[in-house]
PDB file of C-alpha atoms in Angstrom:
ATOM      1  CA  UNK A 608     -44.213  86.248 -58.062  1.00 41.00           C
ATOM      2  CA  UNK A 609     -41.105  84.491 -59.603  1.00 44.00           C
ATOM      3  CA  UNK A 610     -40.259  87.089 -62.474  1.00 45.00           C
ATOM      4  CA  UNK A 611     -37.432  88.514 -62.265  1.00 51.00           C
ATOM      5  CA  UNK A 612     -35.870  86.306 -60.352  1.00 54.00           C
ATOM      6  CA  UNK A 613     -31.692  87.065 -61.406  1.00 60.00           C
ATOM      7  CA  UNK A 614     -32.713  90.890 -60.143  1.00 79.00           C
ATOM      8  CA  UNK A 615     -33.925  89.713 -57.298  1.00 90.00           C
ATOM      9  CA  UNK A 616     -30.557  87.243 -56.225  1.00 91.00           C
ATOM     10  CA  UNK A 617     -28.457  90.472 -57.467  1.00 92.00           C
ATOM     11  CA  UNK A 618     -30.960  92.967 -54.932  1.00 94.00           C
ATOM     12  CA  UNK A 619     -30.500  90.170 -52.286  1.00 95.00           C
ATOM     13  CA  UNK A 620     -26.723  89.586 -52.525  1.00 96.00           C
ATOM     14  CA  UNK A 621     -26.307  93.301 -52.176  1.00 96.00           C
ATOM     15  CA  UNK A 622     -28.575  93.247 -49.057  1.00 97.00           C
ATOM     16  CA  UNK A 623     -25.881  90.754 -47.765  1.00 98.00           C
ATOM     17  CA  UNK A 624     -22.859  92.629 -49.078  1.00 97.00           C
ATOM     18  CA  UNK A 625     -24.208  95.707 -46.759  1.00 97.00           C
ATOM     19  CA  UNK A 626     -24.968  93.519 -43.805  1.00 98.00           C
ATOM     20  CA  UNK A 627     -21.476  92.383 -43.910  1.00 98.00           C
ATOM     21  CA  UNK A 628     -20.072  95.772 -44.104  1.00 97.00           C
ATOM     22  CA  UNK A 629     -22.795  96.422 -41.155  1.00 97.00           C
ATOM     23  CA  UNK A 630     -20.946  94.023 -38.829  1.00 97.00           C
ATOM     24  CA  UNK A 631     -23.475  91.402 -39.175  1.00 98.00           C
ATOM     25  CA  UNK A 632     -21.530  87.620 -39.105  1.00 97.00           C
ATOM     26  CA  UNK A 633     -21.728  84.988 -41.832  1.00 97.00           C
ATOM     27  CA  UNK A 634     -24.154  82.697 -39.829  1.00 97.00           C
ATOM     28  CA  UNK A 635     -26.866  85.144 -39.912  1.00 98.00           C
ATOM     29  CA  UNK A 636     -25.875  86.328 -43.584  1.00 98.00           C
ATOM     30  CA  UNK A 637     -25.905  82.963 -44.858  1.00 97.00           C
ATOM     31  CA  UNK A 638     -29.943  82.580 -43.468  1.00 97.00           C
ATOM     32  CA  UNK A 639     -30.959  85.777 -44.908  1.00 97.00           C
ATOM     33  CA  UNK A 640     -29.141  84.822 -48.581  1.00 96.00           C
ATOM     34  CA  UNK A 641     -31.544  81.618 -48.312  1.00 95.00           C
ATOM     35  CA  UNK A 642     -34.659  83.865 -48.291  1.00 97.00           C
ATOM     36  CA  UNK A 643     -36.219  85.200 -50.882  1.00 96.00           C
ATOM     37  CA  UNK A 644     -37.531  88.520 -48.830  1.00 96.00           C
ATOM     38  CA  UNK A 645     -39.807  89.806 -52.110  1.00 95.00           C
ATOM     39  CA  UNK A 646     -41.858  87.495 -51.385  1.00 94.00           C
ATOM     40  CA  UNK A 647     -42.495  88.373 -47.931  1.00 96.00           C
ATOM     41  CA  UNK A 648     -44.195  91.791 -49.301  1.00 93.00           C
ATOM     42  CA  UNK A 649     -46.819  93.020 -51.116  1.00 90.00           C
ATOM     43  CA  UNK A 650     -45.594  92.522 -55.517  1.00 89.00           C
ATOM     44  CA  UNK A 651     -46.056  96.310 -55.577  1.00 90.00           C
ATOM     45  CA  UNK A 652     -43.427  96.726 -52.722  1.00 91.00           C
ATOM     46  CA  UNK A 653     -41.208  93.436 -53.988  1.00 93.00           C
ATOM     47  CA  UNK A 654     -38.706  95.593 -55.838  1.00 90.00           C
ATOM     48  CA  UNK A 655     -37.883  97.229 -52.732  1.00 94.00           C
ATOM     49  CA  UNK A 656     -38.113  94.244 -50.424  1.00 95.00           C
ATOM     50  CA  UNK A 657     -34.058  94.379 -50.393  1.00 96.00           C
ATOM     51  CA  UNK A 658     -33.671  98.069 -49.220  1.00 96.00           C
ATOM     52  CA  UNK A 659     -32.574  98.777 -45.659  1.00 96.00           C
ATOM     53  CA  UNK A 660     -35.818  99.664 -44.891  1.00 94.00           C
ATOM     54  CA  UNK A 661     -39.007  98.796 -43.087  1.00 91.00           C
ATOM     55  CA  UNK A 662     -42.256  98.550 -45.483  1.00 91.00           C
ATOM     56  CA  UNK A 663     -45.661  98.209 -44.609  1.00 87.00           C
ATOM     57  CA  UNK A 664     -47.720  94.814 -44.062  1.00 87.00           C
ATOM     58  CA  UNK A 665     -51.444  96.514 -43.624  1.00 79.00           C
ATOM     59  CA  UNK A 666     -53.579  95.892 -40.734  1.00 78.00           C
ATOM     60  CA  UNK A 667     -51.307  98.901 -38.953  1.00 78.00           C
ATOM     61  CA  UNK A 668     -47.993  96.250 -38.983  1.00 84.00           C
ATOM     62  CA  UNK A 669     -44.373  96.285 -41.171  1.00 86.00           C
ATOM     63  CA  UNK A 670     -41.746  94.416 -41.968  1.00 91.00           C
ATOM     64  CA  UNK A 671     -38.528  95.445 -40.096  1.00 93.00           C
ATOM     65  CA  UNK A 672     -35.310  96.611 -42.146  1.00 95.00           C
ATOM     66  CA  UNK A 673     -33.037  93.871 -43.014  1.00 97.00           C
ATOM     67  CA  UNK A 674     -30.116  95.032 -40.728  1.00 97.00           C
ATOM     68  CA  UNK A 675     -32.929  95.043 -37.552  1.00 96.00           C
ATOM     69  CA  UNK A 676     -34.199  91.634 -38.328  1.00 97.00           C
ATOM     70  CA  UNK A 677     -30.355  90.483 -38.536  1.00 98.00           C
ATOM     71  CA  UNK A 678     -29.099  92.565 -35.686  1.00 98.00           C
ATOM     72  CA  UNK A 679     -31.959  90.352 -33.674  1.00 98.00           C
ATOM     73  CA  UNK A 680     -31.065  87.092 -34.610  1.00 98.00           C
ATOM     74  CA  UNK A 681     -27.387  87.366 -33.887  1.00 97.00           C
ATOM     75  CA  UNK A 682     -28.601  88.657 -30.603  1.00 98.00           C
ATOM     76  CA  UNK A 683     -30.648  86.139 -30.108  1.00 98.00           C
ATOM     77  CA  UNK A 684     -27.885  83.522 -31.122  1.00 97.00           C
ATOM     78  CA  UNK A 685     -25.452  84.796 -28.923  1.00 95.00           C
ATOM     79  CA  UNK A 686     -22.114  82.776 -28.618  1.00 91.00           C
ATOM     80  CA  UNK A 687     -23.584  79.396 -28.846  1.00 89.00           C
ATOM     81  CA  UNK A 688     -26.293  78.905 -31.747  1.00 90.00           C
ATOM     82  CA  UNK A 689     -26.071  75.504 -30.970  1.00 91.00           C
ATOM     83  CA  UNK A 690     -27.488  75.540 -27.771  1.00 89.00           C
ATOM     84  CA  UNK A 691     -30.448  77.810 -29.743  1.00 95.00           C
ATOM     85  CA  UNK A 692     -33.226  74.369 -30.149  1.00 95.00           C
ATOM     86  CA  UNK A 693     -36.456  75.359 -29.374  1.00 97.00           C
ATOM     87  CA  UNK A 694     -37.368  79.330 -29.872  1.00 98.00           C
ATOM     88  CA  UNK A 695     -40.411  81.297 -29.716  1.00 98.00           C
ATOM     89  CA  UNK A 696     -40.886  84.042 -32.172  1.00 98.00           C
ATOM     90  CA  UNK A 697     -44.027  86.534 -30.780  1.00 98.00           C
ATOM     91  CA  UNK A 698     -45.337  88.616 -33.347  1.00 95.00           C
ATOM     92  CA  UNK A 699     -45.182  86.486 -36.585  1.00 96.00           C
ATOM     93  CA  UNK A 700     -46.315  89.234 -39.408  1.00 94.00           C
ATOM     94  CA  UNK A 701     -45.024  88.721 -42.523  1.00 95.00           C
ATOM     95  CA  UNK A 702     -43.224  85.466 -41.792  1.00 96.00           C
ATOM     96  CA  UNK A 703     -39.817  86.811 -43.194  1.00 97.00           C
ATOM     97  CA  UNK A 704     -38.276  86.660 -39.224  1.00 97.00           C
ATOM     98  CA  UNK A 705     -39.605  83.196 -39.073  1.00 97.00           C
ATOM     99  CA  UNK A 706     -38.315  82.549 -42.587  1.00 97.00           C
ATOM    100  CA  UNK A 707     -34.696  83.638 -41.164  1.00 97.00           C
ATOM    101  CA  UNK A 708     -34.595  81.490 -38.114  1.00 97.00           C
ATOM    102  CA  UNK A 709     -36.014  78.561 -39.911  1.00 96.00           C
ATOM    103  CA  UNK A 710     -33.099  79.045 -42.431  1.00 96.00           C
ATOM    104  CA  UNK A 711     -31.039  78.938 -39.754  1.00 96.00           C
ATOM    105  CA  UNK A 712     -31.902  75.256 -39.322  1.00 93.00           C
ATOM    106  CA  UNK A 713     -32.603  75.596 -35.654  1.00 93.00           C
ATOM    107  CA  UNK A 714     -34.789  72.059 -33.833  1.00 93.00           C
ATOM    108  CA  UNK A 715     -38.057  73.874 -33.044  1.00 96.00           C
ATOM    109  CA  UNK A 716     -39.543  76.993 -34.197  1.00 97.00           C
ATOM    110  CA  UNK A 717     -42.629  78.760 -33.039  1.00 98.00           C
ATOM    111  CA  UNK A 718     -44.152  81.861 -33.558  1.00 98.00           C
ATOM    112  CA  UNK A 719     -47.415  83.232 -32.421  1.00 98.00           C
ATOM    113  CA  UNK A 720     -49.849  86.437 -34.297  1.00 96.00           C
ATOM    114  CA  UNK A 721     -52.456  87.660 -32.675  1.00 95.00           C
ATOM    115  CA  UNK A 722     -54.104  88.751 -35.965  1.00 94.00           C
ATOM    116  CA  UNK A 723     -55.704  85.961 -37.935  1.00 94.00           C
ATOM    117  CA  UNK A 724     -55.545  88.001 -41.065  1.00 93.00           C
ATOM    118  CA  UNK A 725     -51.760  87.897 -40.916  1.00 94.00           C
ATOM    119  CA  UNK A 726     -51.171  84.233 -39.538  1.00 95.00           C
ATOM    120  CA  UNK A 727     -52.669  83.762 -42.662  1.00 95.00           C
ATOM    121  CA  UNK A 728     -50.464  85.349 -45.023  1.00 94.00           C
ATOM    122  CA  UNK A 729     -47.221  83.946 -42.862  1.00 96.00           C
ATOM    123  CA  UNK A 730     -48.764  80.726 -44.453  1.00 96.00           C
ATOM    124  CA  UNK A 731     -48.506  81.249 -47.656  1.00 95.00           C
ATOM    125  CA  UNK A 732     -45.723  83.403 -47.597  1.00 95.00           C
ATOM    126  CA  UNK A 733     -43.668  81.114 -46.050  1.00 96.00           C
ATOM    127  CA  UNK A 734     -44.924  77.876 -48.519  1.00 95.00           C
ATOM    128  CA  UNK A 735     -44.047  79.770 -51.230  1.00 93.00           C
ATOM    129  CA  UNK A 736     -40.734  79.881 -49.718  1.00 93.00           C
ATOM    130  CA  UNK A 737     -40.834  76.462 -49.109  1.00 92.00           C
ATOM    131  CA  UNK A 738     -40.441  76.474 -45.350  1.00 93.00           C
ATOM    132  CA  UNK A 739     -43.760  76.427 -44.246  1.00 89.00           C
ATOM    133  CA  UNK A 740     -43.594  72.142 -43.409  1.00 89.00           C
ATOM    134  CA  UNK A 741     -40.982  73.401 -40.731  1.00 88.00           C
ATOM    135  CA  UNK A 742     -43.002  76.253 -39.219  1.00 89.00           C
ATOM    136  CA  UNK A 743     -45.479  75.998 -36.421  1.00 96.00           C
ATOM    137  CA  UNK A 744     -47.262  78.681 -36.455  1.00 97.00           C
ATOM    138  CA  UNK A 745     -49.901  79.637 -34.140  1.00 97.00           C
ATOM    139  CA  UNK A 746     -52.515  82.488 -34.118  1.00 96.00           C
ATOM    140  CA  UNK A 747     -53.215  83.076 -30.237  1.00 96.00           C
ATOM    141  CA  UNK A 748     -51.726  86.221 -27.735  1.00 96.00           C
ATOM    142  CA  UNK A 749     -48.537  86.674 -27.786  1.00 95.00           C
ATOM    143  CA  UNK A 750     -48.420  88.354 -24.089  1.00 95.00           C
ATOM    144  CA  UNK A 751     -49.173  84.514 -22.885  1.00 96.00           C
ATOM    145  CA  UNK A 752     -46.688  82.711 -25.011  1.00 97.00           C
ATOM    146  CA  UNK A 753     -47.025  79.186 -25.303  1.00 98.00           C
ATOM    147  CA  UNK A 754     -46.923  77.770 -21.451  1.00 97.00           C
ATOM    148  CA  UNK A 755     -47.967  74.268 -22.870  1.00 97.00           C
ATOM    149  CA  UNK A 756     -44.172  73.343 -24.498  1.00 96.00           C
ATOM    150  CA  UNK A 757     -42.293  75.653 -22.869  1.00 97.00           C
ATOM    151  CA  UNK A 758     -39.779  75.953 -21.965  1.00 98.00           C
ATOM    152  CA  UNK A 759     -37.478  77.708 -24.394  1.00 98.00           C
ATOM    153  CA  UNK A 760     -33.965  78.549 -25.361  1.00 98.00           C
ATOM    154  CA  UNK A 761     -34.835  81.886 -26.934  1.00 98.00           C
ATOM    155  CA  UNK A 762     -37.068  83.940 -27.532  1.00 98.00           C
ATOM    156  CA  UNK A 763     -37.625  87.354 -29.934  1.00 98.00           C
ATOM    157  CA  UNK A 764     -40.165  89.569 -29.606  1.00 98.00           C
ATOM    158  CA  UNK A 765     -41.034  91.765 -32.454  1.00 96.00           C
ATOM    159  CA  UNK A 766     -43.349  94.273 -31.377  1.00 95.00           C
ATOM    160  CA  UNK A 767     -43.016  96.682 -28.278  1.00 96.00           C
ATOM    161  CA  UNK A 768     -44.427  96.131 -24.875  1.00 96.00           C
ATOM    162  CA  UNK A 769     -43.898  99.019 -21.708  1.00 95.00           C
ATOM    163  CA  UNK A 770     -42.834  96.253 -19.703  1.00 95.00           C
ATOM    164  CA  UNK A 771     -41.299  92.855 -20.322  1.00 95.00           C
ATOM    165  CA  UNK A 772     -44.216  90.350 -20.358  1.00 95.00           C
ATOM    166  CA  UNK A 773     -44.028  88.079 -17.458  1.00 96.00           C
ATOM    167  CA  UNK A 774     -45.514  84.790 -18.831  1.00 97.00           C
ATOM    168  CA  UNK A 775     -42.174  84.803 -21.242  1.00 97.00           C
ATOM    169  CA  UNK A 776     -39.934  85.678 -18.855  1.00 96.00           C
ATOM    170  CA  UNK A 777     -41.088  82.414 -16.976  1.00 96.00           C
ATOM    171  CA  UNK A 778     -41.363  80.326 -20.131  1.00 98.00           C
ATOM    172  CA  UNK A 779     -37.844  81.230 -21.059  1.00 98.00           C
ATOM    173  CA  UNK A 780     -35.013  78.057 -20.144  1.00 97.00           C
ATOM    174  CA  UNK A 781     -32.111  78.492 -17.382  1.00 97.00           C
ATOM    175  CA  UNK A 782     -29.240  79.822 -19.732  1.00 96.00           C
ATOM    176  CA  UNK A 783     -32.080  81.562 -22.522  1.00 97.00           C
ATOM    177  CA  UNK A 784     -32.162  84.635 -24.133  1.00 98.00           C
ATOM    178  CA  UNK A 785     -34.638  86.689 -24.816  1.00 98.00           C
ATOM    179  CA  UNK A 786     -34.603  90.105 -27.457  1.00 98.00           C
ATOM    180  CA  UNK A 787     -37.433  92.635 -27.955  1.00 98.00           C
ATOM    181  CA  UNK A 788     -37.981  96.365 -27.919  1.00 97.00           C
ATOM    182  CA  UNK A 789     -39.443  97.970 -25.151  1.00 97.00           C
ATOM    183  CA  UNK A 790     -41.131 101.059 -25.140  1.00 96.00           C
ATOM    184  CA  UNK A 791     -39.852 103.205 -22.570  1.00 91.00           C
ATOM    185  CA  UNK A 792     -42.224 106.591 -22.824  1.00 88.00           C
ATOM    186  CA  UNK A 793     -42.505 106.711 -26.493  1.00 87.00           C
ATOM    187  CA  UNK A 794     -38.524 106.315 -26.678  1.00 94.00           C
ATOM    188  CA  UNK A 795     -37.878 102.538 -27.710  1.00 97.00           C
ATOM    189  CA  UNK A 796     -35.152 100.601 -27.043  1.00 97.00           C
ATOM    190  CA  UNK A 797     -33.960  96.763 -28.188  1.00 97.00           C
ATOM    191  CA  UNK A 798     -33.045  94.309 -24.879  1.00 98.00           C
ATOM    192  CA  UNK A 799     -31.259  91.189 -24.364  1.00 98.00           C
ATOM    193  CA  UNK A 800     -32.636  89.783 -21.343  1.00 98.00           C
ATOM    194  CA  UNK A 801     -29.996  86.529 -20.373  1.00 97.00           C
ATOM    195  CA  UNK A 802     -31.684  83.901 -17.906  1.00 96.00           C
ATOM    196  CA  UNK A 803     -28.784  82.680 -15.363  1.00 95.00           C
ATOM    197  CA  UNK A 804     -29.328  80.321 -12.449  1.00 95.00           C
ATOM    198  CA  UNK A 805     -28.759  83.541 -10.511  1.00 94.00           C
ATOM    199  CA  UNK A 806     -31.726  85.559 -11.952  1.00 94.00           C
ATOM    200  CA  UNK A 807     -31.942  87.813 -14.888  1.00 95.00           C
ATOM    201  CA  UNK A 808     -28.961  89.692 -16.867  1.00 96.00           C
ATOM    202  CA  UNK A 809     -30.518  92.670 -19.001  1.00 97.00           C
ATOM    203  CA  UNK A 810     -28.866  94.544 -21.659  1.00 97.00           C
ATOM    204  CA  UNK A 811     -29.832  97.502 -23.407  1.00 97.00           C
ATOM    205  CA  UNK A 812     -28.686  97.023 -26.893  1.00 96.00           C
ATOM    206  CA  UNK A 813     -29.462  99.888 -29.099  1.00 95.00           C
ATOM    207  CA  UNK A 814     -32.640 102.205 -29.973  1.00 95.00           C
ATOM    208  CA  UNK A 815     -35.329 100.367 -31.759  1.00 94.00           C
ATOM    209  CA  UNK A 816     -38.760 101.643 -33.507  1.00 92.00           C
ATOM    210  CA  UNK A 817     -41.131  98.831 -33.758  1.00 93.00           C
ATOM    211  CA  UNK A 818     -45.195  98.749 -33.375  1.00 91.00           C
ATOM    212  CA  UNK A 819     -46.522  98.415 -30.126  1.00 92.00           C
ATOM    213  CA  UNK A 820     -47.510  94.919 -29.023  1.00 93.00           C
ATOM    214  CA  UNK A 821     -50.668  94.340 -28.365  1.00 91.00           C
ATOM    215  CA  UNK A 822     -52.327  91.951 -25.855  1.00 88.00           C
ATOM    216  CA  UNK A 823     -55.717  89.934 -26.775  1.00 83.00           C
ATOM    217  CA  UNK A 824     -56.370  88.459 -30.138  1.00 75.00           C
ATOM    218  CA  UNK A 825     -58.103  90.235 -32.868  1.00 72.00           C
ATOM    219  CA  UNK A 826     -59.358  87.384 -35.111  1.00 54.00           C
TER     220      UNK A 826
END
C-alpha cells in the first residue's frame, strides 16, 4: 500500500495546487495535504485517487471528487471553524471525508454507515492512516442520526435525500450548519441549512451528483 510513496506526495500536492486555484482556502487544503487519499481506494484505483474525480467504492457507493469533498467542508466550516466541536458526518463510505475533518483537528467527530460492509473498511482505511483512535464511527441509519449526544455544531451529509431528514434538523445546535445534497426530481443540488434562534436559513449552494441516501440499515 506504501510503494510509491514520493509519487503519491507529488499526485497529492498537485491535488492541492488545483484546489487552490479552485478557490478552496488554506484551512481546508492543509487537511486534505495530511491525507493520504490512495489509500482510501481500491490499489487498482490508488494511482488515480488524486484526480478530480469521483471513483467507485462497490456495494453501489463512491468516493466524491476532491474539489466536492473540499467545497463541503469549507461549507461546513463557515466563518468560524472554531466554533465547529462536535460534527456528525452521515454516510461514512470510504472514510476519506472523515479522514479530512479529523485532520482538521476538530473536538468530536462522528460519522454513521448504514452498510456494515463499508463501516468496515472506514476502519481500516482510516488506521492505516493513522486516525482511526480519533474516529467514532458507528454503523446504524443515518436518517435517525445520533439523538443520544446530540446536539451538534455541524453536520454533512453525503448522500442525497428528497427531503431534509427531520431527526438532523432537530439534532443540529442553535447557530449549526448543516450541508448535503438534496435530490430535487432527479436534479441534485448541495444546501447549507444555518440554524438561528429565529428558525432555519437555507442556501442553495451549487449542483451536486451524489448517491441517494438510503434509510434502514443493510448489515
Amino acid at each position: 500500500m506504501h510503494t510509491n510513496w514520493t509519487g503519491f506526495e507529488n499526485r497529492r500536492r498537485r491535488m492541492t495546487d488545483r484546489l487552490s486555484q479552485m478557490g478552496i482556502g488554506p484551512l481546508v487544503l492543509q487537511a486534505m495535504g495530511r491525507v493520504p487519499r490512495h489509500l482510501f481506494v481500491e490499489e487498482a484505483l490508488q494511482t488515480r485517487a488524486y484526480d478530480e474525480m469521483s471513483l467507485p467504492l462497490g456495494l453501489g457507493q463512491t468516493i466524491s471528487q476532491p474539489y466536492t469533498v473540499a467545497k463541503m467542508t469549507e461549507l461546513l466550516l463557515g466563518n468560524t471553524p472554531q466554533n465547529m466541536r462536535r460534527v456528525l458526518e452521515i454516510g461514512t463510505g470510504c472514510g476519506y471525508q472523515t479522514a479530512v475533518l479529523l485532520a482538521l483537528e476538530l473536538p468530536e467527530i462522528f460519522s454513521v454507515e448504514r452498510l456494515r460492509p463499508l463501516h468496515e473498511r472506514a476502519k481500516q482505511h482510516l488506521r492505516a492512516a493513522g486516525l482511526l483512535a480519533k474516529a467514532r464511527l458507528v454503523c446504524g441509519d443515518g436518517y435517525l442520526g445520533l439523538p443520544e449526544v446530540a446536539p451538534f455544531d455541524g453536520i454533512l451529509v453525503t448522500a442525497a435525500p428528497t427531503e431534509i431528514p427531520l431527526a438532523l434538523l432537530q439534532q443540529l445546535a442553535i447557530g449549526g450548519r448543516m450541508v448535503l445534497p438534496l435530490d430535487e426530481g432527479g436534479i441534485q443540488y448541495l444546501w447549507l441549512i444555518e440554524k438561528t434562534p429565529q428558525g432555519y436559513r437555507e442556501t442553495c449552494v451549487q449542483e451536486a451528483n451524489f448517491v441517494p441516501l438510503v434509510s434502514g440499515m443493510d448489515v
